[in-house]
Tab-separated table of C-alpha atoms in Angstrom:
chain	number	residue	atom	x	y	z
A	1118	MET	CA	31.478	-17.540	-32.213
A	1119	ASP	CA	31.679	-18.991	-28.719
A	1120	LEU	CA	29.972	-18.472	-25.359
A	1121	ARG	CA	32.515	-15.835	-24.353
A	1122	HIS	CA	31.535	-13.693	-27.342
A	1123	LEU	CA	27.882	-13.880	-26.335
A	1124	ALA	CA	28.562	-13.281	-22.638
A	1125	TYR	CA	30.574	-10.149	-23.450
A	1126	PHE	CA	27.890	-8.962	-25.868
A	1127	VAL	CA	25.102	-9.407	-23.272
A	1128	ALA	CA	27.138	-7.586	-20.633
A	1129	VAL	CA	27.719	-4.590	-22.914
A	1130	ALA	CA	24.078	-4.619	-24.057
A	1131	GLU	CA	22.809	-4.579	-20.478
A	1132	GLU	CA	25.285	-2.015	-19.170
A	1133	LEU	CA	25.362	0.106	-22.362
A	1134	SER	CA	28.945	0.827	-21.442
A	1135	PHE	CA	32.158	-0.976	-22.326
A	1136	THR	CA	33.714	0.276	-19.088
A	1137	ARG	CA	30.923	-1.029	-16.843
A	1138	ALA	CA	30.751	-4.283	-18.796
A	1139	ALA	CA	34.485	-4.827	-18.324
A	1140	ALA	CA	34.160	-4.220	-14.578
A	1141	ARG	CA	31.236	-6.639	-14.390
A	1142	LEU	CA	33.191	-9.292	-16.300
A	1143	HIS	CA	36.409	-8.625	-14.355
A	1144	VAL	CA	38.423	-8.113	-17.540
A	1145	VAL	CA	40.168	-5.145	-19.153
A	1146	GLN	CA	38.066	-2.860	-21.354
A	1147	SER	CA	40.268	-3.433	-24.373
A	1148	GLY	CA	39.485	-7.148	-24.174
A	1149	VAL	CA	35.749	-6.464	-24.193
A	1150	SER	CA	36.057	-4.094	-27.158
A	1151	ALA	CA	38.164	-6.566	-29.130
A	1152	THR	CA	35.720	-9.407	-28.454
A	1153	ILE	CA	32.732	-7.331	-29.592
A	1154	ARG	CA	34.567	-6.297	-32.758
A	1155	ALA	CA	35.377	-9.937	-33.486
A	1156	LEU	CA	31.714	-10.878	-32.986
A	1157	GLU	CA	30.572	-8.091	-35.304
A	1158	GLN	CA	33.034	-9.227	-37.953
A	1159	HIS	CA	31.821	-12.804	-37.607
A	1160	LEU	CA	28.168	-11.745	-37.958
A	1161	ARG	CA	28.981	-9.086	-40.585
A	1162	ALA	CA	26.836	-6.546	-38.748
A	1163	ASP	CA	27.312	-3.681	-36.315
A	1164	LEU	CA	25.755	-4.577	-32.967
A	1165	PHE	CA	26.215	-1.200	-31.265
A	1166	GLU	CA	25.997	2.438	-32.278
A	1167	ARG	CA	29.033	4.043	-30.689
A	1168	GLY	CA	28.913	7.731	-29.765
A	1169	PRO	CA	31.254	9.999	-27.816
A	1170	GLN	CA	29.080	9.880	-24.690
A	1171	ARG	CA	26.915	6.767	-25.043
A	1172	ILE	CA	26.351	3.572	-26.960
A	1173	ALA	CA	23.104	1.955	-28.068
A	1174	LEU	CA	22.027	-1.314	-29.635
A	1175	THR	CA	21.517	-1.376	-33.377
A	1176	ASP	CA	18.565	-3.280	-34.845
A	1177	ALA	CA	20.898	-6.240	-35.353
A	1178	GLY	CA	22.049	-6.023	-31.733
A	1179	ALA	CA	18.478	-5.861	-30.456
A	1180	ALA	CA	17.613	-8.949	-32.514
A	1181	LEU	CA	20.641	-10.851	-31.204
A	1182	LEU	CA	20.115	-10.045	-27.519
A	1183	PRO	CA	17.243	-12.457	-26.681
A	1184	GLU	CA	18.908	-15.221	-28.700
A	1185	ALA	CA	22.222	-14.679	-26.923
A	1186	ARG	CA	20.500	-14.831	-23.547
A	1187	ALA	CA	18.758	-18.074	-24.553
A	1188	VAL	CA	22.062	-19.676	-25.548
A	1189	LEU	CA	23.711	-18.600	-22.302
A	1190	ASP	CA	20.722	-19.905	-20.340
A	1191	ALA	CA	21.029	-23.288	-22.076
A	1192	ALA	CA	24.742	-23.400	-21.332
A	1193	GLN	CA	24.060	-22.574	-17.683
A	1194	GLY	CA	21.500	-25.372	-17.602
A	1195	ALA	CA	24.195	-27.795	-18.712
A	1196	ARG	CA	26.525	-26.533	-15.985
A	1197	ASP	CA	23.722	-26.892	-13.440
A	1198	ALA	CA	23.231	-30.539	-14.384
A	1199	VAL	CA	26.899	-31.252	-13.732
A	1200	ALA	CA	26.897	-29.153	-10.539
A	1201	ARG	CA	24.000	-31.168	-9.139
A	1202	VAL	CA	26.047	-34.328	-9.571
A	1203	ARG	CA	29.187	-32.803	-8.077
A	1204	GLY	CA	27.339	-30.879	-5.381
A	1205	GLY	CA	27.039	-27.103	-5.061
A	1206	LEU	CA	25.395	-24.412	-7.195
A	1207	ARG	CA	27.192	-22.052	-9.537
A	1208	GLY	CA	26.192	-19.051	-11.641
A	1209	THR	CA	24.466	-15.700	-11.248
A	1210	VAL	CA	20.887	-14.840	-10.277
A	1211	HIS	CA	19.592	-11.460	-11.465
A	1212	VAL	CA	16.839	-10.227	-9.120
A	1213	GLY	CA	14.436	-7.338	-9.639
A	1214	ALA	CA	12.990	-5.839	-6.469
A	1215	MET	CA	10.685	-3.162	-5.103
A	1216	THR	CA	11.804	-0.730	-2.425
A	1217	SER	CA	10.274	-0.101	1.026
A	1218	VAL	CA	8.444	-3.427	1.019
A	1219	THR	CA	9.063	-4.362	4.634
A	1220	ILE	CA	6.944	-7.521	4.635
A	1221	LEU	CA	9.749	-9.089	2.598
A	1222	ASP	CA	12.974	-9.601	4.532
A	1223	LEU	CA	15.137	-9.166	1.446
A	1224	PRO	CA	18.443	-8.636	3.297
A	1225	GLY	CA	17.791	-11.788	5.308
A	1226	LEU	CA	16.922	-13.729	2.163
A	1227	LEU	CA	20.056	-12.598	0.326
A	1228	GLY	CA	22.245	-13.252	3.351
A	1229	ARG	CA	20.948	-16.788	3.787
A	1230	PHE	CA	21.151	-17.600	0.081
A	1231	THR	CA	24.720	-16.364	-0.372
A	1232	ALA	CA	25.837	-18.130	2.812
A	1233	ASP	CA	24.313	-21.427	1.667
A	1234	HIS	CA	25.489	-21.067	-1.940
A	1235	PRO	CA	28.780	-19.140	-2.073
A	1236	GLY	CA	29.320	-20.194	-5.680
A	1237	VAL	CA	26.323	-18.124	-6.811
A	1238	THR	CA	26.474	-14.367	-7.359
A	1239	VAL	CA	23.250	-12.412	-6.739
A	1240	ARG	CA	22.796	-9.172	-8.647
A	1241	LEU	CA	19.964	-7.055	-7.214
A	1242	ARG	CA	18.390	-4.054	-8.921
A	1243	ALA	CA	15.256	-2.009	-8.320
A	1244	ALA	CA	13.128	-0.627	-11.134
A	1245	PRO	CA	12.217	3.070	-10.796
A	1246	SER	CA	9.086	2.465	-12.867
A	1247	GLY	CA	7.555	0.053	-10.372
A	1248	SER	CA	6.046	-3.362	-10.988
A	1249	ALA	CA	5.213	-2.588	-14.603
A	1250	GLY	CA	8.862	-1.795	-15.272
A	1251	LEU	CA	10.035	-4.879	-13.406
A	1252	ALA	CA	7.679	-7.090	-15.420
A	1253	GLN	CA	8.907	-5.671	-18.723
A	1254	ALA	CA	12.546	-6.023	-17.677
A	1255	LEU	CA	11.817	-9.635	-16.740
A	1256	LEU	CA	10.330	-10.288	-20.184
A	1257	ASP	CA	13.313	-8.566	-21.791
A	1258	GLY	CA	15.652	-10.979	-20.016
A	1259	GLU	CA	17.255	-8.441	-17.685
A	1260	PHE	CA	16.180	-10.436	-14.615
A	1261	ASP	CA	15.899	-14.108	-13.791
A	1262	LEU	CA	13.131	-13.354	-11.306
A	1263	ALA	CA	11.402	-10.292	-9.896
A	1264	PHE	CA	9.258	-9.353	-6.926
A	1265	LEU	CA	6.111	-7.654	-8.232
A	1266	SER	CA	2.903	-6.116	-7.020
A	1267	ASP	CA	-0.337	-5.484	-8.911
A	1268	ILE	CA	-0.036	-4.570	-12.600
A	1269	ASP	CA	-2.713	-2.678	-14.519
A	1270	ARG	CA	-2.448	-4.854	-17.632
A	1271	PRO	CA	-0.357	-7.924	-16.753
A	1272	PRO	CA	1.727	-8.920	-19.776
A	1273	THR	CA	1.600	-12.454	-21.096
A	1274	GLY	CA	4.653	-14.617	-20.694
A	1275	LEU	CA	5.059	-14.455	-16.910
A	1276	ASP	CA	4.758	-17.205	-14.324
A	1277	ILE	CA	3.533	-15.470	-11.156
A	1278	GLN	CA	3.136	-16.898	-7.669
A	1279	ASN	CA	1.549	-14.817	-4.928
A	1280	LEU	CA	3.496	-14.595	-1.678
A	1281	ALA	CA	1.306	-12.318	0.459
A	1282	THR	CA	-1.793	-10.134	0.381
A	1283	VAL	CA	-1.985	-7.023	2.557
A	1284	ARG	CA	-4.941	-4.741	3.288
A	1285	MET	CA	-4.473	-1.121	2.243
A	1286	VAL	CA	-5.379	1.661	4.661
A	1287	ALA	CA	-5.786	5.420	4.545
A	1288	ILE	CA	-2.871	7.371	6.007
A	1289	VAL	CA	-4.187	10.636	7.440
A	1290	PRO	CA	-3.064	13.297	9.939
A	1291	ALA	CA	-3.505	12.462	13.623
A	1292	ASP	CA	-6.359	14.947	14.048
A	1293	TRP	CA	-8.541	13.296	11.412
A	1294	PRO	CA	-11.994	12.688	12.985
A	1295	GLY	CA	-13.639	9.272	13.233
A	1296	SER	CA	-12.430	5.695	13.198
A	1297	ALA	CA	-12.806	5.092	9.453
A	1298	VAL	CA	-12.826	7.117	6.250
A	1299	THR	CA	-14.480	6.845	2.836
A	1300	LEU	CA	-12.922	7.206	-0.602
A	1301	GLU	CA	-15.118	10.265	-1.143
A	1302	GLN	CA	-13.824	11.967	2.019
A	1303	LEU	CA	-10.231	11.278	1.042
A	1304	ALA	CA	-10.820	12.701	-2.440
A	1305	GLU	CA	-11.434	16.105	-0.863
A	1306	ARG	CA	-7.719	16.287	-0.010
A	1307	PRO	CA	-4.639	16.167	-2.241
A	1308	PHE	CA	-3.084	12.696	-2.507
A	1309	ILE	CA	0.430	11.429	-2.005
A	1310	ASP	CA	0.810	8.350	-4.194
A	1311	SER	CA	3.291	6.372	-6.248
A	1312	PRO	CA	3.768	7.039	-9.969
A	1313	ALA	CA	1.787	5.125	-12.584
A	1314	GLY	CA	3.086	1.575	-12.943
A	1315	PHE	CA	3.431	0.924	-9.213
A	1316	GLY	CA	1.165	-1.769	-7.762
A	1317	ASN	CA	-0.331	0.330	-4.974
A	1318	ARG	CA	-1.172	3.098	-7.468
A	1319	VAL	CA	-2.937	0.543	-9.682
A	1320	VAL	CA	-5.101	-0.671	-6.784
A	1321	VAL	CA	-6.145	2.839	-5.713
A	1322	ASP	CA	-6.805	4.023	-9.269
A	1323	ARG	CA	-9.056	1.015	-9.832
A	1324	ALA	CA	-10.963	1.674	-6.611
A	1325	TYR	CA	-11.670	5.292	-7.523
A	1326	ALA	CA	-12.657	4.383	-11.061
A	1327	ALA	CA	-15.059	1.714	-9.761
A	1328	ALA	CA	-16.599	4.238	-7.355
A	1329	GLY	CA	-16.986	6.847	-10.076
A	1330	LEU	CA	-14.871	9.313	-8.094
A	1331	GLN	CA	-11.956	11.525	-9.004
A	1332	ARG	CA	-8.987	12.480	-6.856
A	1333	ARG	CA	-5.980	14.746	-7.301
A	1334	VAL	CA	-2.513	13.245	-6.945
A	1335	ALA	CA	-0.401	16.172	-5.810
A	1336	LEU	CA	2.845	14.339	-5.043
A	1337	GLU	CA	4.316	11.139	-6.456
A	1338	VAL	CA	6.897	9.201	-4.437
A	1339	VAL	CA	8.900	6.242	-5.699
A	1340	GLU	CA	9.430	4.655	-2.274
A	1341	ILE	CA	6.083	3.916	-0.654
A	1342	GLY	CA	7.694	4.043	2.772
A	1343	THR	CA	8.195	7.805	2.397
A	1344	ALA	CA	4.507	8.623	1.787
A	1345	PRO	CA	3.699	8.904	5.539
A	1346	GLU	CA	6.378	11.597	5.905
A	1347	TYR	CA	4.520	13.833	3.461
A	1348	VAL	CA	1.201	13.181	5.185
A	1349	ARG	CA	2.745	14.069	8.538
A	1350	HIS	CA	3.775	17.464	7.177
A	1351	GLY	CA	0.253	18.305	6.031
A	1352	LEU	CA	0.770	17.827	2.297
A	1353	GLY	CA	-2.150	15.479	1.766
A	1354	VAL	CA	-3.452	11.975	2.439
A	1355	SER	CA	-2.460	8.595	1.104
A	1356	ILE	CA	-3.662	5.024	0.690
A	1357	MET	CA	-0.883	2.507	1.177
A	1358	PRO	CA	-0.377	-1.107	2.301
A	1359	ALA	CA	-0.785	-1.376	6.067
A	1360	PHE	CA	2.876	-2.275	6.578
A	1361	SER	CA	3.914	1.204	5.388
A	1362	VAL	CA	2.194	2.969	8.325
A	1363	PRO	CA	4.747	3.698	11.061
A	1364	ALA	CA	3.831	2.165	14.393
A	1365	ASP	CA	3.111	4.527	17.296
A	1366	ASP	CA	3.577	7.697	15.238
A	1367	PRO	CA	1.775	10.527	17.084
A	1368	GLY	CA	1.451	12.563	13.886
A	1369	LEU	CA	-0.356	9.946	11.804
A	1370	ARG	CA	-3.305	7.588	11.766
A	1371	GLY	CA	-3.861	4.502	9.633
A	1372	LEU	CA	-7.612	4.150	9.138
A	1373	PRO	CA	-9.740	1.457	7.459
A	1374	ILE	CA	-11.607	2.535	4.340
A	1375	ALA	CA	-15.363	2.285	4.825
A	1376	GLY	CA	-17.328	0.783	1.953
A	1377	ALA	CA	-14.312	-0.499	0.033
A	1378	GLU	CA	-11.731	-3.228	0.496
A	1379	LEU	CA	-8.374	-2.548	-1.125
A	1380	TRP	CA	-5.708	-5.243	-1.163
A	1381	TRP	CA	-2.055	-5.096	-2.194
A	1382	THR	CA	-0.350	-8.289	-3.366
A	1383	LEU	CA	3.307	-9.290	-3.258
A	1384	SER	CA	4.248	-11.780	-5.969
A	1385	LEU	CA	7.341	-13.456	-7.351
A	1386	ALA	CA	7.590	-13.848	-11.120
A	1387	THR	CA	9.735	-15.507	-13.767
A	1388	ALA	CA	9.558	-15.366	-17.551
A	1389	THR	CA	7.745	-18.342	-19.065
A	1390	ARG	CA	10.059	-18.604	-22.068
A	1391	ARG	CA	13.233	-18.816	-19.973
A	1392	ARG	CA	14.039	-22.025	-18.137
A	1393	PRO	CA	15.054	-21.133	-14.560
A	1394	THR	CA	18.536	-22.269	-13.628
A	1395	ALA	CA	19.092	-24.461	-10.599
A	1396	ALA	CA	20.281	-21.391	-8.677
A	1397	THR	CA	17.151	-19.453	-9.649
A	1398	ARG	CA	14.877	-22.325	-8.626
A	1399	THR	CA	16.639	-22.561	-5.275
A	1400	PHE	CA	16.230	-18.807	-4.731
A	1401	LEU	CA	12.516	-19.048	-5.609
A	1402	GLU	CA	11.930	-21.745	-3.018
A	1403	LEU	CA	13.883	-19.953	-0.297
A	1404	ALA	CA	12.099	-16.628	-0.889
A	1405	LYS	CA	8.822	-17.999	0.488
A	1406	ASP	CA	10.418	-18.344	3.926
A	1407	TYR	CA	11.305	-14.644	4.117
A	1408	VAL	CA	7.851	-13.118	3.811
A	1409	ARG	CA	6.748	-11.602	7.102
A	1410	ARG	CA	3.171	-12.584	7.822
A	1411	GLY	CA	0.657	-11.301	10.314
């Protein structure tokens, strides 16, 4: 067994496709298949269940995956030590991100990082299940770091640093009366919100539970930036971070919530059990400069 065996195994395990793994590794598919077969023979265990349409990890494969990642991390750490002496970073940084979070200049961050460190590849992926899904993927070793928001039950094993805190406001139609609104008044209308697991949904659910009120979520949207569109078309109201309210939109109002203060937090997290590579540490430090404040 060598590092190449483990790297090929991790690629197939993460992609759940020999074809996609081969493309990711820039090798032919037959080479990936042969390497996995050799690894299985060496370990005397099947690592994947192979079907006509899909593959899946066996119990043995699932047990090997975190260990393989740990070995590859250690090997990357050794490369980093040499790279620091020679100058220049190498490797890959796997980043988990949320969508429609405009207070983070993610394109600017990625552009600056790749320009400064051309020897590092950044792989960016969003989690459709929100911050809860990103946190679990981080613990599972799919990401080196992830941008998160509030989590209902934060899992152990994460190092989290807060980057920004943003007040949440009610998004209502332009003809809504008054200069503020209460949670009770909003509960009289259907809600547009994110699915369970998203940070903004966690904050609003907690606020209503604390107030002893119930609301009806009529529509769930994955991208928080699209919620105002549904409000504009008369489909309900929403509570979202202030940055998601379009400026100077004649069809909408962003109102403060009387009697309650709701705050949304942007954080950056890594897994405690995985030692960040030099490239990951550099990315973590640079990220702080690309949070839009004010």
